[in-house]
Structures are given as structure tokens and as C-alpha cells.
Amino acid sequence: MYAMFSLLLRLILWLLEQLRFCIVLVAGESAGKAVDVVSRTISGRHKIQRISSSQKGLEKFRRLEQCLAHSNLDQLKCYKVYTDATEFSKVLLEAKEISAAKDPEFIARVNTTFHPMCEINRLTTDAVALKRTKYDSENAEHERDLLSLWDCLQPDVGLDNRISSLWGDIGFQGTDPATDFRGMGLLGLRNLLYLAKHKKTGQKLLSASNHPQYGFSLAITSINLTGVLMDVLEKGYLRNHFYYKCCHGGARSLTLNDLHEAHCTILSDFLDFYQGCQPASIMEFNIHKAAFAEVLKARLLSDNPNLPPVE
């Protein structure tokens, strides 16, 4: 009898969770909160506990973030500042007064549950810091990366001088590429260098940039798409891609290489999109970039937000 009652209770709670979204659409967020109160009264557990146990995969992470974003507790509402799962778990358990006696299963998996979220937060923090780091011509490492970029994209052509019109051959605007990194900082260079160093697509795109009708400046386009990348990252869209990777690759740490990979895919997809639009001139670049950004956002909000790596 107890087993049947427990099963029925779980079924009711599951139905309430599934219907909540429709109820909010029809009757508003206040009705959704009323559903939450009913669910909590029946189960004796907070919404975040119920989501953790009833949802799986990408949908679980999306709902957990929505739950935190709408929390009445400031320390949970600012969940994007936490870069360590252990620290966040401690804050969450204390804020919600969840103990092992109340929910041992949730306690056992809490660190694992929020590990991907904290990894994405840390990656975002690192990316923003790199974006804010100005290219410095007096910095030997910065200069070494820049010259390595040339060697990777133009292995058979010697650079006649650090300040040279030859930089235009790989898509920079002037004789000194340092000036082109002002908007995206060192992140613009590192994204471009990763493409040139690790991807066959780099040479393919450089060749495509010389198309007689639909050509483009590769370096400047890459820096522009770094801007698109950071926009979807900081506004939360790209989090879905990284959650997808975590769901299909297990618990893992994220590094800036994961962001570089996303940039390579976004850049390659954009250039396919751009040339497919058959622009009348390069003056239409920003129009097509804005249109592509909307397509990208829709893709990242879909059930399959994965950005598969390019070769």
C-alpha cells in the first residue's frame, strides 16, 4: 500500500512539474508559484530538489538555472558568480536548510549536479578577463602569438617587417594588427590563433576570403565573430551548448579551448551563411552578421544547441 501511495505521489508531482509551464503561460507567474507551493507541500522538498530528481539532461540544467534566477534569495539569484561547485553547494544547502536527514539523495549528488554550472561560470569569467586584456606590443608573449598567427596562416611567405602591409593578406585592416584587437582584446587574437594553429578550416577560410564576389577579411571577420560569441556567452545562450557537451561527455572541466572551439564553429557557420546570402558588396556585412546572430541564438535555445567542432 505504501509503495503504491509513494508511486502515486511521485506521479502527481511529475505531472505538476510538466504542467507548470503551461499554467504560467495561461495564468501568469503567480499561478506558477502557487503550483510550486502545492508541490512543496505535497513532497516536503524545495523546487530545486524536485527538478534535480525529476529532470534529466539539458532540460534539467535549464530548469535549475530558471529556478535560481527567480529565487527570492540574493545569494542564489546571483548563481553565475560561483565558480566552485563545493562552495555553491554549501551556500545552497544552508540557504534552503536542506540536510542529509531530509534528502540524502540530493545531498549525495549536489556537487555533481552543479559542477557544469560552475564550470561555465568560470569559463565565462576567464573569457571576459581575456577580452578586457589589451593587446600590448611591448609584451613578448603577445607579440610571439601574433607572429605565430602569421606563420600558421602563411607558412610559405616571410613577413618583411612587424609593421607591414602584408598583414592585409590575412584580413587585417592596416599595417599594425594590434589596432584591430582593441574591441575584443587578447581574446580576439587567441581565437584567431587557435583556428590557424589547430584547424584545417583556417586555411580553407583564408582561401575562401579571396572569393572574387563574396570575399571578406578573415582576421577582421574572426574578431567580429568573437564579439558575437561573447554576446551569446554573456547573455546566457551559449551556456546551453556547454551544458549539452557536459550531458553527452560526462562531468568535465571546461577550458578556454572549449570557447575557442565554439568560435571556430560559429565563424565557419557564419561564413557559409554570409556567402550563401550572396551579398552585393562587403557593405552588407553587418546586416548579415546581425541576421546570423539571431539564427545562432535560436539554435542555442533549441533542443539541440550543440556546436560540433570543425576540422
XYZ file of C-alpha atoms in Angstrom:
311
model
C 0.000 0.000 0.000
C 2.784 2.408 0.951
C 4.637 1.662 -2.280
C 1.526 2.408 -4.357
C 0.910 5.643 -2.441
C 4.528 6.714 -2.946
C 4.305 5.959 -6.665
C 1.057 7.915 -6.976
C 2.613 10.857 -5.130
C 5.579 10.894 -7.481
C 3.250 10.763 -10.479
C 1.249 13.734 -9.202
C 4.432 15.745 -8.603
C 5.770 14.864 -12.036
C 2.517 15.974 -13.668
C 2.593 19.247 -11.750
C 6.164 19.919 -12.928
C 5.217 19.186 -16.540
C 2.067 21.322 -16.396
C 3.675 24.265 -14.625
C 4.994 25.829 -17.841
C 1.540 25.729 -19.470
C -0.070 27.117 -16.319
C 2.367 30.061 -16.291
C 1.630 30.796 -19.961
C -2.122 30.816 -19.353
C -2.413 32.301 -15.860
C 0.907 34.039 -15.218
C 3.904 33.560 -12.938
C 1.842 33.930 -9.760
C -0.103 30.795 -10.732
C 3.204 29.038 -11.318
C 4.336 29.959 -7.823
C 1.073 28.584 -6.463
C 1.876 25.277 -8.192
C 5.305 25.364 -6.551
C 3.724 25.823 -3.120
C 1.399 22.864 -3.715
C 4.283 20.706 -4.931
C 6.435 21.638 -1.969
C 3.576 20.951 0.468
C 2.967 17.517 -1.036
C 6.614 16.496 -1.333
C 8.199 18.369 1.555
C 11.006 19.360 -0.818
C 12.067 22.616 -2.440
C 11.584 23.122 -6.173
C 15.306 22.822 -6.841
C 15.322 19.398 -5.199
C 12.352 18.259 -7.247
C 13.908 19.416 -10.522
C 17.144 17.666 -9.663
C 15.408 14.340 -9.149
C 12.689 14.529 -11.826
C 14.523 16.060 -14.807
C 17.411 14.791 -16.903
C 19.909 16.101 -19.411
C 19.829 19.604 -20.850
C 16.290 20.291 -19.619
C 17.373 19.710 -16.022
C 20.137 22.299 -16.236
C 17.848 24.812 -17.936
C 15.187 24.429 -15.249
C 17.719 24.597 -12.440
C 19.024 27.908 -13.768
C 15.489 29.265 -14.170
C 14.742 28.254 -10.594
C 17.850 30.009 -9.289
C 17.245 33.116 -11.404
C 13.743 33.517 -9.889
C 14.831 32.785 -6.332
C 13.848 35.191 -3.565
C 17.299 34.710 -2.042
C 20.016 37.028 -3.337
C 22.785 34.507 -2.682
C 21.076 32.080 -5.084
C 19.831 34.615 -7.618
C 23.465 35.586 -8.318
C 24.373 31.960 -9.130
C 26.537 32.991 -12.089
C 29.239 34.352 -9.785
C 30.042 30.921 -8.330
C 32.959 29.119 -9.970
C 33.343 26.293 -7.447
C 30.642 23.624 -7.084
C 31.552 22.810 -3.489
C 31.218 26.444 -2.442
C 27.908 26.881 -4.259
C 26.521 23.628 -2.832
C 27.310 24.811 0.689
C 25.547 28.139 0.075
C 22.524 26.379 -1.441
C 22.138 23.823 1.349
C 22.399 26.487 4.037
C 20.006 28.866 2.267
C 17.377 26.155 1.733
C 18.094 24.388 5.036
C 18.492 21.035 3.288
C 20.147 18.322 5.356
C 21.170 14.728 4.757
C 18.342 13.626 7.017
C 15.781 15.455 4.854
C 17.079 14.462 1.412
C 20.136 12.181 1.400
C 19.903 11.565 -2.365
C 20.063 15.272 -3.175
C 22.970 15.780 -0.763
C 24.864 12.908 -2.395
C 24.646 14.381 -5.893
C 24.561 18.132 -5.217
C 28.198 18.792 -6.165
C 27.911 16.734 -9.352
C 24.639 18.462 -10.258
C 26.086 21.970 -10.096
C 29.590 21.188 -11.343
C 28.746 22.020 -15.010
C 27.110 25.310 -13.999
C 30.166 26.408 -12.034
C 32.492 25.341 -14.861
C 30.528 27.514 -17.303
C 30.663 30.401 -14.826
C 34.435 30.046 -14.523
C 34.896 29.848 -18.286
C 32.787 32.989 -18.717
C 34.877 34.816 -16.122
C 38.118 33.767 -17.850
C 36.787 34.790 -21.269
C 35.687 38.224 -20.063
C 39.089 38.762 -18.417
C 40.876 37.844 -21.666
C 38.591 40.136 -23.652
C 39.462 43.005 -21.295
C 43.202 42.339 -21.624
C 44.524 44.836 -24.156
C 46.982 43.740 -26.784
C 50.362 45.112 -25.754
C 53.069 45.457 -28.401
C 55.637 45.615 -25.589
C 54.539 42.213 -24.268
C 56.780 39.475 -25.671
C 54.077 36.796 -25.334
C 51.517 38.873 -27.207
C 53.988 39.574 -29.994
C 55.009 35.921 -30.170
C 51.357 34.853 -30.564
C 50.815 37.419 -33.303
C 53.858 36.311 -35.293
C 52.849 32.672 -34.769
C 49.486 33.541 -36.322
C 51.244 34.742 -39.456
C 53.430 31.647 -39.629
C 50.402 29.352 -39.311
C 48.335 31.070 -41.991
C 51.196 31.998 -44.328
C 53.862 29.315 -43.787
C 55.455 29.902 -47.196
C 55.566 33.699 -47.031
C 58.087 35.531 -44.898
C 56.887 38.645 -43.095
C 59.089 41.519 -44.225
C 58.540 43.566 -41.064
C 56.417 43.606 -37.921
C 54.710 46.721 -39.280
C 53.775 45.666 -42.784
C 51.083 45.908 -45.431
C 51.330 42.113 -45.746
C 49.028 41.746 -42.716
C 46.227 42.693 -45.093
C 46.720 39.343 -46.841
C 45.204 37.530 -43.838
C 42.499 40.107 -43.281
C 43.791 42.861 -41.016
C 42.813 46.451 -41.775
C 46.161 48.207 -41.555
C 49.873 47.693 -41.232
C 49.744 47.009 -37.477
C 47.274 44.290 -36.390
C 47.500 45.462 -32.766
C 44.991 48.220 -33.540
C 42.382 45.687 -34.712
C 42.291 43.901 -31.357
C 41.023 46.937 -29.440
C 37.416 45.734 -29.266
C 37.971 42.095 -28.261
C 41.400 42.382 -26.644
C 43.615 39.350 -26.358
C 40.617 37.025 -26.803
C 40.352 38.167 -30.433
C 43.948 37.113 -31.062
C 43.749 33.822 -29.154
C 40.585 32.758 -31.007
C 42.193 33.500 -34.353
C 45.463 31.796 -33.392
C 43.617 28.661 -32.241
C 41.822 28.496 -35.587
C 45.063 28.910 -37.528
C 47.086 26.537 -35.371
C 44.697 23.648 -34.761
C 42.143 23.667 -37.589
C 42.427 22.781 -41.267
C 39.414 25.069 -41.615
C 41.738 28.038 -41.048
C 43.424 27.597 -44.424
C 40.081 26.797 -46.048
C 38.573 30.052 -44.779
C 41.643 32.051 -45.783
C 41.278 30.710 -49.311
C 37.530 31.445 -49.307
C 38.208 35.019 -48.167
C 39.671 35.739 -51.615
C 36.435 34.920 -53.432
C 36.082 37.457 -56.302
C 32.456 38.265 -55.466
C 31.835 37.277 -51.847
C 35.257 37.804 -50.316
C 35.866 39.010 -46.762
C 38.716 39.958 -44.439
C 39.398 36.807 -42.421
C 41.088 38.372 -39.372
C 38.551 41.188 -39.024
C 35.662 38.756 -39.551
C 37.071 36.463 -36.861
C 37.317 39.385 -34.429
C 33.747 40.423 -35.297
C 32.505 36.888 -34.653
C 34.396 36.872 -31.352
C 32.071 39.752 -30.488
C 29.047 37.617 -31.418
C 30.499 34.735 -29.396
C 30.899 36.894 -26.285
C 27.417 38.327 -26.697
C 25.774 34.878 -26.689
C 28.060 33.761 -23.859
C 27.416 36.716 -21.553
C 23.673 36.729 -22.273
C 23.422 33.033 -21.446
C 22.618 31.478 -24.828
C 25.959 29.669 -25.153
C 25.507 28.055 -21.737
C 23.136 25.592 -23.431
C 25.908 24.420 -25.772
C 28.259 23.781 -22.853
C 25.530 22.024 -20.860
C 24.921 19.840 -23.912
C 28.614 18.963 -24.009
C 28.557 18.087 -20.301
C 25.438 15.939 -20.745
C 26.989 13.963 -23.573
C 30.559 13.901 -22.354
C 30.099 13.399 -18.620
C 31.271 15.681 -15.814
C 34.305 17.537 -17.093
C 36.252 20.720 -16.680
C 35.902 23.458 -19.276
C 38.873 25.446 -20.561
C 39.333 28.360 -22.924
C 39.974 25.773 -25.642
C 36.270 24.883 -25.412
C 35.464 28.523 -26.130
C 37.984 28.623 -28.993
C 36.302 25.532 -30.461
C 32.903 27.237 -30.303
C 34.383 30.293 -32.009
C 35.774 28.160 -34.853
C 32.368 26.590 -35.446
C 30.498 29.902 -35.243
C 32.968 31.593 -37.607
C 32.793 28.755 -40.124
C 28.982 28.645 -39.970
C 28.754 32.417 -40.378
C 30.943 32.457 -43.461
C 28.817 29.709 -45.034
C 25.762 31.800 -44.149
C 27.313 35.034 -45.459
C 28.434 33.665 -48.787
C 25.134 31.809 -49.133
C 23.357 35.182 -48.903
C 25.366 36.339 -51.943
C 25.897 39.891 -50.659
C 26.012 42.644 -53.270
C 29.074 44.100 -51.525
C 31.034 43.979 -48.276
C 28.872 46.917 -47.141
C 26.141 44.360 -46.342
C 28.396 42.554 -43.863
C 26.825 43.948 -40.684
C 23.292 43.243 -41.928
C 24.121 39.575 -42.483
C 26.076 39.363 -39.228
C 23.022 40.593 -37.289
C 20.773 38.114 -39.108
C 23.201 35.272 -38.376
C 23.338 36.227 -34.685
C 19.563 35.763 -34.437
C 19.771 32.378 -36.169
C 22.536 31.374 -33.758
C 20.503 32.408 -30.699
C 17.520 30.385 -31.893
C 19.768 27.381 -32.433
C 21.242 27.684 -28.930
C 17.737 27.812 -27.433
C 16.640 24.693 -29.299
C 16.638 21.111 -28.059
C 19.947 20.574 -29.833
C 22.203 23.542 -29.064
C 25.391 21.643 -29.852
C 28.045 23.396 -31.946
C 30.003 20.465 -33.383
C 33.726 21.116 -33.845
C 35.078 21.831 -37.315
C 38.106 20.028 -38.711
